[in-house]
PDB file of C-alpha atoms (C1' of nucleotides) in Angstrom:
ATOM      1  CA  UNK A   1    -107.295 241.531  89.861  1.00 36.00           C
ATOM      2  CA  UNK A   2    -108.424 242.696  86.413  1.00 46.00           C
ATOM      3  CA  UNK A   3    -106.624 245.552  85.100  1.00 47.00           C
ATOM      4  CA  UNK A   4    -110.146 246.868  83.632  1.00 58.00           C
ATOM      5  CA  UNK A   5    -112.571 245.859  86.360  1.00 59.00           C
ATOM      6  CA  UNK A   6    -115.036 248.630  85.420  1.00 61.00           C
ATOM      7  CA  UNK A   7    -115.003 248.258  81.691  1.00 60.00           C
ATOM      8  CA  UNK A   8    -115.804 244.575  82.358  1.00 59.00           C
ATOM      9  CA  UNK A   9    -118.639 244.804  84.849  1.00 60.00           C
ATOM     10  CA  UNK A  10    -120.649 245.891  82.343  1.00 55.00           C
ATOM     11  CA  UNK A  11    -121.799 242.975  81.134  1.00 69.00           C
ATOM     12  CA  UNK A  12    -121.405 240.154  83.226  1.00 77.00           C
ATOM     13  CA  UNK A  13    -124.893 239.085  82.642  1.00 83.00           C
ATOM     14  CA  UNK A  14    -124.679 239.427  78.864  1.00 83.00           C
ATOM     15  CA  UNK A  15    -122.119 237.648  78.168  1.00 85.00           C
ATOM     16  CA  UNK A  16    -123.603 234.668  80.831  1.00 89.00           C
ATOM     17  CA  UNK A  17    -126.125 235.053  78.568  1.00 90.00           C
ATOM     18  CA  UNK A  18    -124.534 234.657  75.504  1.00 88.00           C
ATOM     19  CA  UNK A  19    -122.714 231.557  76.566  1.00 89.00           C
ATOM     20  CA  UNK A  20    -125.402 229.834  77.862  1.00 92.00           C
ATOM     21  CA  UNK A  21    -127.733 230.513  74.367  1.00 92.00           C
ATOM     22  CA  UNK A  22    -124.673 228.567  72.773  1.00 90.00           C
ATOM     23  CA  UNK A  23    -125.523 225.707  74.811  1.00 92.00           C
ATOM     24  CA  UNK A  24    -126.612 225.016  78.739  1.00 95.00           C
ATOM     25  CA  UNK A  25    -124.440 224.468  81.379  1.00 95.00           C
ATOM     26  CA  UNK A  26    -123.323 224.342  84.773  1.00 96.00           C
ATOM     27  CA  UNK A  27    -121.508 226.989  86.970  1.00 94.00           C
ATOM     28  CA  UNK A  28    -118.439 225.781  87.277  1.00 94.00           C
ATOM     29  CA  UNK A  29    -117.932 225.337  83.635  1.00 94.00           C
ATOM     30  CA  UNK A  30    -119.445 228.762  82.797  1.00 93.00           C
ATOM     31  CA  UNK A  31    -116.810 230.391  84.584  1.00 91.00           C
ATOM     32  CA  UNK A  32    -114.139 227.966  83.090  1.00 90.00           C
ATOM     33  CA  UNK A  33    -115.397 229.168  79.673  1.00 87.00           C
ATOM     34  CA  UNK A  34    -116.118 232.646  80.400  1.00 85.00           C
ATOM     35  CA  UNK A  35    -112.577 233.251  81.564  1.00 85.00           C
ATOM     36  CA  UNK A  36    -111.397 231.376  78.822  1.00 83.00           C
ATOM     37  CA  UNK A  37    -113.161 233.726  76.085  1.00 78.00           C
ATOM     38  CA  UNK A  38    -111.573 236.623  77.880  1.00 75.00           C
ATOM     39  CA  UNK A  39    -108.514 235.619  77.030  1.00 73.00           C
ATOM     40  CA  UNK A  40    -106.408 237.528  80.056  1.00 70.00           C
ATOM     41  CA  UNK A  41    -108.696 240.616  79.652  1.00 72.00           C
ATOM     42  CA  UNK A  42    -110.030 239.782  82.618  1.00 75.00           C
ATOM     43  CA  UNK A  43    -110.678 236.900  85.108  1.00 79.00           C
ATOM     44  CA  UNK A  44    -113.845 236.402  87.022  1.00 84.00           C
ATOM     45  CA  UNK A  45    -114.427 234.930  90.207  1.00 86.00           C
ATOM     46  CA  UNK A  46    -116.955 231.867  91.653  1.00 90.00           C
ATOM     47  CA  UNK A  47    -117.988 234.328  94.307  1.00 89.00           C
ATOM     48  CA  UNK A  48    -118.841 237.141  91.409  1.00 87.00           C
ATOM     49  CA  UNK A  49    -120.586 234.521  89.001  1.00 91.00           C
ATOM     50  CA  UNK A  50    -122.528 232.658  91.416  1.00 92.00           C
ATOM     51  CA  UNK A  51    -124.496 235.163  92.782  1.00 91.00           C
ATOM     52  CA  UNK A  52    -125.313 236.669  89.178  1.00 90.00           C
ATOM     53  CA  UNK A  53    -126.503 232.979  88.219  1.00 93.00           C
ATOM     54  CA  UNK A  54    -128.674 232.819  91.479  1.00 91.00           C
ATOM     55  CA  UNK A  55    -130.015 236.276  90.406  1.00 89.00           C
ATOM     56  CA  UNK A  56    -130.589 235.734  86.835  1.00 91.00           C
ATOM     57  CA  UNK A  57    -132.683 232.726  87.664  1.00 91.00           C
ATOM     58  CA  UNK A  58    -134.330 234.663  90.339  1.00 88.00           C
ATOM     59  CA  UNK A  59    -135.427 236.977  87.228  1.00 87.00           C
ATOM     60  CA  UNK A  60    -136.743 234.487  85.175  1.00 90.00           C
ATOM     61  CA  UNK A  61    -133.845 234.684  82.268  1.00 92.00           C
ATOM     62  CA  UNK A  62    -132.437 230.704  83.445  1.00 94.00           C
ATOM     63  CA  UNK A  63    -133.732 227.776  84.653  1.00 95.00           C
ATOM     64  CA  UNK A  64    -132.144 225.221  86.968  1.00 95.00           C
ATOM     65  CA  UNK A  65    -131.776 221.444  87.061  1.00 95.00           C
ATOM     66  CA  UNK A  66    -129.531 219.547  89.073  1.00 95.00           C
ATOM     67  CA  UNK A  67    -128.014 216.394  86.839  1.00 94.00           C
ATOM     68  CA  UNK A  68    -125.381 214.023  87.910  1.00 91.00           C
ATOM     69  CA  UNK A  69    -122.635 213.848  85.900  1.00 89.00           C
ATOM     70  CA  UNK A  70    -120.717 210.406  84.428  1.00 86.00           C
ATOM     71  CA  UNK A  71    -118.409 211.118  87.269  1.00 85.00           C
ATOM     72  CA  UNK A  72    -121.404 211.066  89.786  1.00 86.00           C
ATOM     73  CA  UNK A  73    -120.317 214.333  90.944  1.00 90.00           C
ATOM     74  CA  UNK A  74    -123.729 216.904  90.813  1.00 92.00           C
ATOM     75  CA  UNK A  75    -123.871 219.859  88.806  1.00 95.00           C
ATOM     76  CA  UNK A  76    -126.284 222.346  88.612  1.00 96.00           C
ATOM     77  CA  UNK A  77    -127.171 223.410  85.117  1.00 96.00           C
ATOM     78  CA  UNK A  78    -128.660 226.329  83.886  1.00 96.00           C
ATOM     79  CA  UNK A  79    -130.960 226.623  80.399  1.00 96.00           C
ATOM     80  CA  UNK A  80    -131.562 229.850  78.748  1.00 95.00           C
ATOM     81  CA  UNK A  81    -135.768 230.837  79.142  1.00 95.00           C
ATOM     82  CA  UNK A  82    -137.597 232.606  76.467  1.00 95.00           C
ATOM     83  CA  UNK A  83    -137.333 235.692  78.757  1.00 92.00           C
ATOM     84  CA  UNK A  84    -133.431 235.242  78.820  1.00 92.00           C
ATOM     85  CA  UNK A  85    -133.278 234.870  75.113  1.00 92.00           C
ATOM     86  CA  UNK A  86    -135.596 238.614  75.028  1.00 90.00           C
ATOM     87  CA  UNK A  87    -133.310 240.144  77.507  1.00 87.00           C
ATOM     88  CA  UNK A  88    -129.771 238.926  75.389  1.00 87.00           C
ATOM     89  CA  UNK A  89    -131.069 240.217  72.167  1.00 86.00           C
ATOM     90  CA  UNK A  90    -132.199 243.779  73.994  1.00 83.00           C
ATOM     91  CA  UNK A  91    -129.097 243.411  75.973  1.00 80.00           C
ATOM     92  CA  UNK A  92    -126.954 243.599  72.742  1.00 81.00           C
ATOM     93  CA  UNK A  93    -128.993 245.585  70.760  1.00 80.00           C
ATOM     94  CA  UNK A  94    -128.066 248.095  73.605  1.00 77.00           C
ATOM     95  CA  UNK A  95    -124.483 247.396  73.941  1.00 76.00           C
ATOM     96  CA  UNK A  96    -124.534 248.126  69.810  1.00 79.00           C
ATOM     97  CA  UNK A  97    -125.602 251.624  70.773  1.00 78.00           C
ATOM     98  CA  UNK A  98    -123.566 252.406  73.172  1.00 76.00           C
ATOM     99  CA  UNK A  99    -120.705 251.330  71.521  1.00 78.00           C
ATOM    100  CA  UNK A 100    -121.372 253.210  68.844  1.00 79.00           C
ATOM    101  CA  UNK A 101    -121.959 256.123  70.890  1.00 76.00           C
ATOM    102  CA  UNK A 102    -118.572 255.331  72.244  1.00 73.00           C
ATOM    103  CA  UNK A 103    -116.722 255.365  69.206  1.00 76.00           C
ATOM    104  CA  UNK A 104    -118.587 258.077  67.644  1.00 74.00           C
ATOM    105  CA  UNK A 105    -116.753 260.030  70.423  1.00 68.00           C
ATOM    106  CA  UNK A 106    -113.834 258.664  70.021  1.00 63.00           C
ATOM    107  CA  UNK A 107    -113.387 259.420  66.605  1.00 66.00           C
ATOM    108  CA  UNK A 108    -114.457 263.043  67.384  1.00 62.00           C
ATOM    109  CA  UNK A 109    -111.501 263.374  69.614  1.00 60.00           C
ATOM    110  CA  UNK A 110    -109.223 263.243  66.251  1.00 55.00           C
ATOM    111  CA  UNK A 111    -111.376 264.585  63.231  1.00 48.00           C
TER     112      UNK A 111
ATOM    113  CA  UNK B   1    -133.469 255.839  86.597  1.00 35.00           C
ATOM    114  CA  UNK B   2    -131.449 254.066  83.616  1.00 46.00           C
ATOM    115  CA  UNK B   3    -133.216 251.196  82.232  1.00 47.00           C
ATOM    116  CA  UNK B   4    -129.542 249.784  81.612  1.00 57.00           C
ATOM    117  CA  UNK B   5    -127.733 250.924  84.468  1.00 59.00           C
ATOM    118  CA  UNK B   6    -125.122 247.829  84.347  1.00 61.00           C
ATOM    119  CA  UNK B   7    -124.147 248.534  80.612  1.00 60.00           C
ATOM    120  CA  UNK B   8    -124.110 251.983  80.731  1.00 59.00           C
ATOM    121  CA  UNK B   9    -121.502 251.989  84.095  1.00 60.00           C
ATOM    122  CA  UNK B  10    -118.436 250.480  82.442  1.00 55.00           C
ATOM    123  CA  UNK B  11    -117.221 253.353  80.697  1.00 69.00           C
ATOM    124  CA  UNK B  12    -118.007 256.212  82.595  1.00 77.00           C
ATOM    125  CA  UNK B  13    -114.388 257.785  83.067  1.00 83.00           C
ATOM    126  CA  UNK B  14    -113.772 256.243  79.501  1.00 83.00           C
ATOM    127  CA  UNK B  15    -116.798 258.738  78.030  1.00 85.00           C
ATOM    128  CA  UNK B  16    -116.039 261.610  80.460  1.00 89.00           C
ATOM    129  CA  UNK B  17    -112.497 261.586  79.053  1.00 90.00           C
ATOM    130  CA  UNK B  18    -113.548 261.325  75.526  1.00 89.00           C
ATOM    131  CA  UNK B  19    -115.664 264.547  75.985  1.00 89.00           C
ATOM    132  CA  UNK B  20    -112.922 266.121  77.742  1.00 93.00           C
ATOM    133  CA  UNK B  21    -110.393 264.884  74.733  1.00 92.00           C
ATOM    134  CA  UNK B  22    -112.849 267.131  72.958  1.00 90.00           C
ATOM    135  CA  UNK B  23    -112.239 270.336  74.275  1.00 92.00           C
ATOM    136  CA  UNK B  24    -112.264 271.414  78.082  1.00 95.00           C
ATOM    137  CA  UNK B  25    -115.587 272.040  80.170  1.00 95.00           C
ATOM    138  CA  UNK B  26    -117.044 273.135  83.648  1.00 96.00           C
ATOM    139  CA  UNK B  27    -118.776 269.969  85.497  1.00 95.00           C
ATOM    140  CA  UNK B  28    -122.490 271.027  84.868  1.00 94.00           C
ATOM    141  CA  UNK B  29    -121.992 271.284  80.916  1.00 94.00           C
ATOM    142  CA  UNK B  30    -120.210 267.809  81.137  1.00 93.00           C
ATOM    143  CA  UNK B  31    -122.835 266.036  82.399  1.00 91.00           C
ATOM    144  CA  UNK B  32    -125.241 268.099  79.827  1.00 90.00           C
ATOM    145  CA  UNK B  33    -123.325 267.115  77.183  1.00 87.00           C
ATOM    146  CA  UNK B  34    -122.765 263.278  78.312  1.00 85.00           C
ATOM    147  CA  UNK B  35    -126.994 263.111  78.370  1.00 85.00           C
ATOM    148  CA  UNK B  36    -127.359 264.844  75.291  1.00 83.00           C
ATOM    149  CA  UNK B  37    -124.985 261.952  73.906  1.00 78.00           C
ATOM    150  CA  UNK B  38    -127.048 259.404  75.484  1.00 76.00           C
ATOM    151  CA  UNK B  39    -129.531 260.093  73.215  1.00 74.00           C
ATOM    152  CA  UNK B  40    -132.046 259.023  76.310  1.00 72.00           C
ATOM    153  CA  UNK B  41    -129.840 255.623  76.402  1.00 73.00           C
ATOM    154  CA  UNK B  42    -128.816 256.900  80.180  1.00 75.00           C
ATOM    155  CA  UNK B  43    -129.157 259.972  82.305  1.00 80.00           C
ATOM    156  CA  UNK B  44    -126.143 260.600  84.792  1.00 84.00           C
ATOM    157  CA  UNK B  45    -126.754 262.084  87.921  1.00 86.00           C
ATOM    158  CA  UNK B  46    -124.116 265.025  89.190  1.00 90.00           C
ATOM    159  CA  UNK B  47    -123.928 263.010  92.348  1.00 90.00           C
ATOM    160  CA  UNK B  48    -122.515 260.578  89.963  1.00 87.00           C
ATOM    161  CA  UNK B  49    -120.422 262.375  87.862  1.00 91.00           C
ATOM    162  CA  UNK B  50    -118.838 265.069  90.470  1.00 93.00           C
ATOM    163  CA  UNK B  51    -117.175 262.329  92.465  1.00 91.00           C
ATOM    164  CA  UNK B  52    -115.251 260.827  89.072  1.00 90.00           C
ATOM    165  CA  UNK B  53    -114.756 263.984  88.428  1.00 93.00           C
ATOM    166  CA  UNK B  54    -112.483 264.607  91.682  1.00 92.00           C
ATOM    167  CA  UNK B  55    -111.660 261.150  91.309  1.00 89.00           C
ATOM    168  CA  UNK B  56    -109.919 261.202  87.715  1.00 91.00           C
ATOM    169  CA  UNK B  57    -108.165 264.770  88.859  1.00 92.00           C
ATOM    170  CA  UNK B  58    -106.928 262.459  91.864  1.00 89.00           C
ATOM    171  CA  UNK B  59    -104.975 260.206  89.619  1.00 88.00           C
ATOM    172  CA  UNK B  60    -103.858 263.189  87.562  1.00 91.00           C
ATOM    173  CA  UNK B  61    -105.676 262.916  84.520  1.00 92.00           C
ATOM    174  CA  UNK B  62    -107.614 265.848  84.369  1.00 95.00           C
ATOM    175  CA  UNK B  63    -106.335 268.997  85.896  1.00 95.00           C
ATOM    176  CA  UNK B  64    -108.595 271.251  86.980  1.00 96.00           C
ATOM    177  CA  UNK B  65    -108.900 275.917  87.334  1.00 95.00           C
ATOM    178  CA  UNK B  66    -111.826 277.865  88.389  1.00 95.00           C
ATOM    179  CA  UNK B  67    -112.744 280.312  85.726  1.00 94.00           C
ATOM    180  CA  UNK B  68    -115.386 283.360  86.146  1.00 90.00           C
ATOM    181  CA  UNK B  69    -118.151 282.907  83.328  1.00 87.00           C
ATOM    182  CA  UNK B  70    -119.344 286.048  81.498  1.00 85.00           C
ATOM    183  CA  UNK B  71    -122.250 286.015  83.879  1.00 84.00           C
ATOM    184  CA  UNK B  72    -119.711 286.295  86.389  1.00 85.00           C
ATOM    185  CA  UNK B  73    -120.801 282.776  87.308  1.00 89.00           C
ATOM    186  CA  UNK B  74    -117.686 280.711  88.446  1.00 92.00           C
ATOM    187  CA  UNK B  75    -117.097 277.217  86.882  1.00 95.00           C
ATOM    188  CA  UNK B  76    -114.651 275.022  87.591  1.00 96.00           C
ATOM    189  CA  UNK B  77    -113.186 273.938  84.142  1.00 96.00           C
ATOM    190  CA  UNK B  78    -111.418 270.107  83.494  1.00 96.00           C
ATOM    191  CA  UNK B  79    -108.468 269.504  81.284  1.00 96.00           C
ATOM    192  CA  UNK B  80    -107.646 266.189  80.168  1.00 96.00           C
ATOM    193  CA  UNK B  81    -103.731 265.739  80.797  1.00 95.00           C
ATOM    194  CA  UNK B  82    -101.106 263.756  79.081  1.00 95.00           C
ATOM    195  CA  UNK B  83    -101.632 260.918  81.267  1.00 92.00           C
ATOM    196  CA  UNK B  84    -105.487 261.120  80.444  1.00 92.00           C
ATOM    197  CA  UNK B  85    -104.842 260.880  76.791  1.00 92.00           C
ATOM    198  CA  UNK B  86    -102.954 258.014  77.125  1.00 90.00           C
ATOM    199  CA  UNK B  87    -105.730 256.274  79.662  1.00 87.00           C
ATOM    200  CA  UNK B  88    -108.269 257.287  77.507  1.00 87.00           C
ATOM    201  CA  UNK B  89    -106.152 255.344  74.156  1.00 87.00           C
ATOM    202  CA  UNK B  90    -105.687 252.087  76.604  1.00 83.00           C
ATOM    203  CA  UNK B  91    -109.423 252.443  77.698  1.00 81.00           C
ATOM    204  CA  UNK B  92    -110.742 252.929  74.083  1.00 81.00           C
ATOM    205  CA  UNK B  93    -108.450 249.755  72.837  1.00 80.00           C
ATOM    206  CA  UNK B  94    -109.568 247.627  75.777  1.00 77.00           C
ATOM    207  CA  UNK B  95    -113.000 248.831  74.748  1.00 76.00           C
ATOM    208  CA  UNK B  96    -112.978 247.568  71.473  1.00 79.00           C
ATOM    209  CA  UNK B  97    -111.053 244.014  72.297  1.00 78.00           C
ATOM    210  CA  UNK B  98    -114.241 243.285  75.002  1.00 76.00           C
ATOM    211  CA  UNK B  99    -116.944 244.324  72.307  1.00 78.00           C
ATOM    212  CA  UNK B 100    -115.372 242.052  69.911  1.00 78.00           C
ATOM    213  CA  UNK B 101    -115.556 239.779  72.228  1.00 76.00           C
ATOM    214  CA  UNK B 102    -118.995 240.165  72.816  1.00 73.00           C
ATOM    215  CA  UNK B 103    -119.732 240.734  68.989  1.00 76.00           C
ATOM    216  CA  UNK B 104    -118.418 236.751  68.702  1.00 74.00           C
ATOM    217  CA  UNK B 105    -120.146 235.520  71.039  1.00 68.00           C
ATOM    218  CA  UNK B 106    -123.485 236.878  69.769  1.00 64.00           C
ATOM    219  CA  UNK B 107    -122.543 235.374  66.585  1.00 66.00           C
ATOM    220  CA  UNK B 108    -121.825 232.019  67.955  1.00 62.00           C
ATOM    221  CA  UNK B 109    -125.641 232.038  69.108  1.00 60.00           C
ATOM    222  CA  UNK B 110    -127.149 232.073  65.793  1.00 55.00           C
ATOM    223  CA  UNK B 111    -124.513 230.307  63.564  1.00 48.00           C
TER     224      UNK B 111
ATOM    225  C1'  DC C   1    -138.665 289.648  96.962  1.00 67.78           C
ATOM    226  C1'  DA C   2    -139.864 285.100  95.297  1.00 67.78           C
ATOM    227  C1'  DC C   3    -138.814 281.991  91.721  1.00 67.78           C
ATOM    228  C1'  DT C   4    -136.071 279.570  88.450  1.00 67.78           C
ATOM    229  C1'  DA C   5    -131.809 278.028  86.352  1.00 67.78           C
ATOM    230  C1'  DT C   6    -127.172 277.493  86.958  1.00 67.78           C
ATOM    231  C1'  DA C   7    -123.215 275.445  89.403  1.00 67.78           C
ATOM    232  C1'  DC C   8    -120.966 273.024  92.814  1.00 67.78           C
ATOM    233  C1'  DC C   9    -120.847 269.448  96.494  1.00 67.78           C
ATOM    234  C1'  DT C  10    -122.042 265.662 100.068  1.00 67.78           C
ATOM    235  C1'  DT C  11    -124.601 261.937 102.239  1.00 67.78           C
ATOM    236  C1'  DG C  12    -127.037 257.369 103.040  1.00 67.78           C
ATOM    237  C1'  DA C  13    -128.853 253.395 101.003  1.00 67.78           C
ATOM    238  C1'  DA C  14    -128.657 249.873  97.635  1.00 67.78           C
ATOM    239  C1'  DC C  15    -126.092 247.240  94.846  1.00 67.78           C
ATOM    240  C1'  DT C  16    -121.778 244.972  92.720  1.00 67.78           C
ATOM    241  C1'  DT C  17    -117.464 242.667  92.871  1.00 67.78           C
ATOM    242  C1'  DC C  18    -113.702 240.562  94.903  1.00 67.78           C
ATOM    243  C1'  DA C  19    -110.859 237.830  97.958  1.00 67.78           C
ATOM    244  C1'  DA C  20    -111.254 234.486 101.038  1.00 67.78           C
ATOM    245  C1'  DA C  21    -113.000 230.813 103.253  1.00 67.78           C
ATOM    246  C1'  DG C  22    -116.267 226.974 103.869  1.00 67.78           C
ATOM    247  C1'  DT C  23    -118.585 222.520 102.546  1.00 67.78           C
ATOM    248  C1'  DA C  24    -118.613 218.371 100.027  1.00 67.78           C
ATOM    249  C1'  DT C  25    -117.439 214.732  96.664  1.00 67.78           C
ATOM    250  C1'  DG C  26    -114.699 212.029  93.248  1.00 67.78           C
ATOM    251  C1'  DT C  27    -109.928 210.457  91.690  1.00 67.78           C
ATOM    252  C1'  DC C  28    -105.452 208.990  92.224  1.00 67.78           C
ATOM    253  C1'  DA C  29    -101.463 207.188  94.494  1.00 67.78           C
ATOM    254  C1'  DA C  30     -98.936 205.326  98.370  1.00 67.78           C
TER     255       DA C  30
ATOM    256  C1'  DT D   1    -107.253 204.303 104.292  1.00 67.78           C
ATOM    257  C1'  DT D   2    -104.940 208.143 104.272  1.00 67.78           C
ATOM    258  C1'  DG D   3    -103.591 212.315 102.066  1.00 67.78           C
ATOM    259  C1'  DA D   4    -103.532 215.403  98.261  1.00 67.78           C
ATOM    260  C1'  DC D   5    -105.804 217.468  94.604  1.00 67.78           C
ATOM    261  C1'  DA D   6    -109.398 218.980  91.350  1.00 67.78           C
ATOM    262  C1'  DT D   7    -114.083 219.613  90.932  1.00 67.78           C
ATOM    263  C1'  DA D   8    -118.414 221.952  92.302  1.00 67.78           C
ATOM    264  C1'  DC D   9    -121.382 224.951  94.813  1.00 67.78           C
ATOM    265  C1'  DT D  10    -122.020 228.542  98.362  1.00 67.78           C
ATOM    266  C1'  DT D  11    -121.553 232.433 101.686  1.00 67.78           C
ATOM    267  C1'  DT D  12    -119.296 236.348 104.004  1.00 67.78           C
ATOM    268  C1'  DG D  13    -116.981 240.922 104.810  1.00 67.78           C
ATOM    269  C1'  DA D  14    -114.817 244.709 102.807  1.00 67.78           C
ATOM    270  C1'  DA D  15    -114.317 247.962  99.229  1.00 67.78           C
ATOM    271  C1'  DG D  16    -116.102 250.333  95.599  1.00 67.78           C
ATOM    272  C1'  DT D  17    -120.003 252.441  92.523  1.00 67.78           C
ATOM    273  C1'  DT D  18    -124.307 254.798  91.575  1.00 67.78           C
ATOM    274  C1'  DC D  19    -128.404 256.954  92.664  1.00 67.78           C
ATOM    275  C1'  DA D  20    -131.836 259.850  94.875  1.00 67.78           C
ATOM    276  C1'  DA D  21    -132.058 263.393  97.647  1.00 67.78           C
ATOM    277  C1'  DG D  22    -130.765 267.272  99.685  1.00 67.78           C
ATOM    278  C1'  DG D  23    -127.626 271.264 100.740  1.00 67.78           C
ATOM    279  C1'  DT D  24    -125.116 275.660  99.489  1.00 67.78           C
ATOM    280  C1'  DA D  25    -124.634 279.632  96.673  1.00 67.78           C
ATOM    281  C1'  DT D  26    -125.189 283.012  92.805  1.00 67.78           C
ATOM    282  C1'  DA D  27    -127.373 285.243  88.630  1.00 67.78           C
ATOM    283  C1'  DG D  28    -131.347 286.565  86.123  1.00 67.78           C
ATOM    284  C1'  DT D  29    -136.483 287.419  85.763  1.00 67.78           C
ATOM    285  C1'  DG D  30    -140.944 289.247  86.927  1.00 67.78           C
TER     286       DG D  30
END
DNA sequence: CACTATACCTTGAACTTCAAAGTATGTCAA
DNA sequence: TTGACATACTTTGAAGTTCAAGGTATAGTG
């Protein structure tokens, strides 16, 4: 298990966000990269991103399109919508502030 | 209800222990000051901070004394402990590795 | 005496995350 | 063709988190 499961949670869906403006992609491979970002911070699980990917596209922030891979194997791929774009850049702009906020705090605590 | 409920929930103990690095408080004037901080980011709930509250005094890092206001009011004060410093340094660093992470990521998107 | 603000706490519902298991397909080797 | 393994998607049950709402109690005000 993560050692920092609640500072993570945060942003699950930004940072699905995030990787999927850098270029679409299926599920499997979003976790794959996700975890590899992290970089031991924390590890995510299929049944925690799945269910965020369902919801996302239940939102309107992905699409879906199943595509068969060189392999033949099928892989559902998500694309970023306008909407998703929108909600990553607000998303952000609001993780800015409250990190801010956070340090601002922090730096308080020794001043 | 926060418009950014999933951001905002990563670092509650992190931000309740920076305000309590501060200087000591009673519950009520903690989750005042928290929402003042939030600059209308957030708005905690006491039936979401009392329960971290007794939570973090749980794992020891915040002790805690009932003290009789001038009113005569009685408040039960928090003080951060040794041990809460010291979670409150790890949280902070983890803090700033994830929103680094983030930070790169965003960058990635338009680069 | 009613009303408001302070001050603490608990409960039930909704949601999130994880661990675990389930389903299915392609690859490789014996 | 059989077995093992990695890929790929999904669901389920349990544990945890947060909120809205309400409950208790006291001090000050009109």
């Amino acid at each position: 298990m993560s050692p920092n499961k609640e500072l993570i949670g945060a942003s699950t869906r930004l940072l699905i966000l995030s990787v999927l403006a850098r270029e679409a992609n299926y599920g499997y491979a979003i976790i794959r990269a996700i975890n590899q970002e992290g970089e031991g911070l924390f590890v995510w699980q299929e049944g925690t991103v799945y269910p965020i990917l369902h919801k996302l596209e239940k939102e309107g922030l992905v699409r879906t399109q199943w595509q068969e891979a060189d392999t033949g194997r099928k892989r559902k791929y998500y694309y970023i919508t306008a909407t998703g774009r929108g909600a990553l850049a607000a998303g952000t702009e609001d993780w800015a502030g409250f990190h801010k906020m956070i340090t601002a705090l922090g730096e308080g605590n020794h001043g």
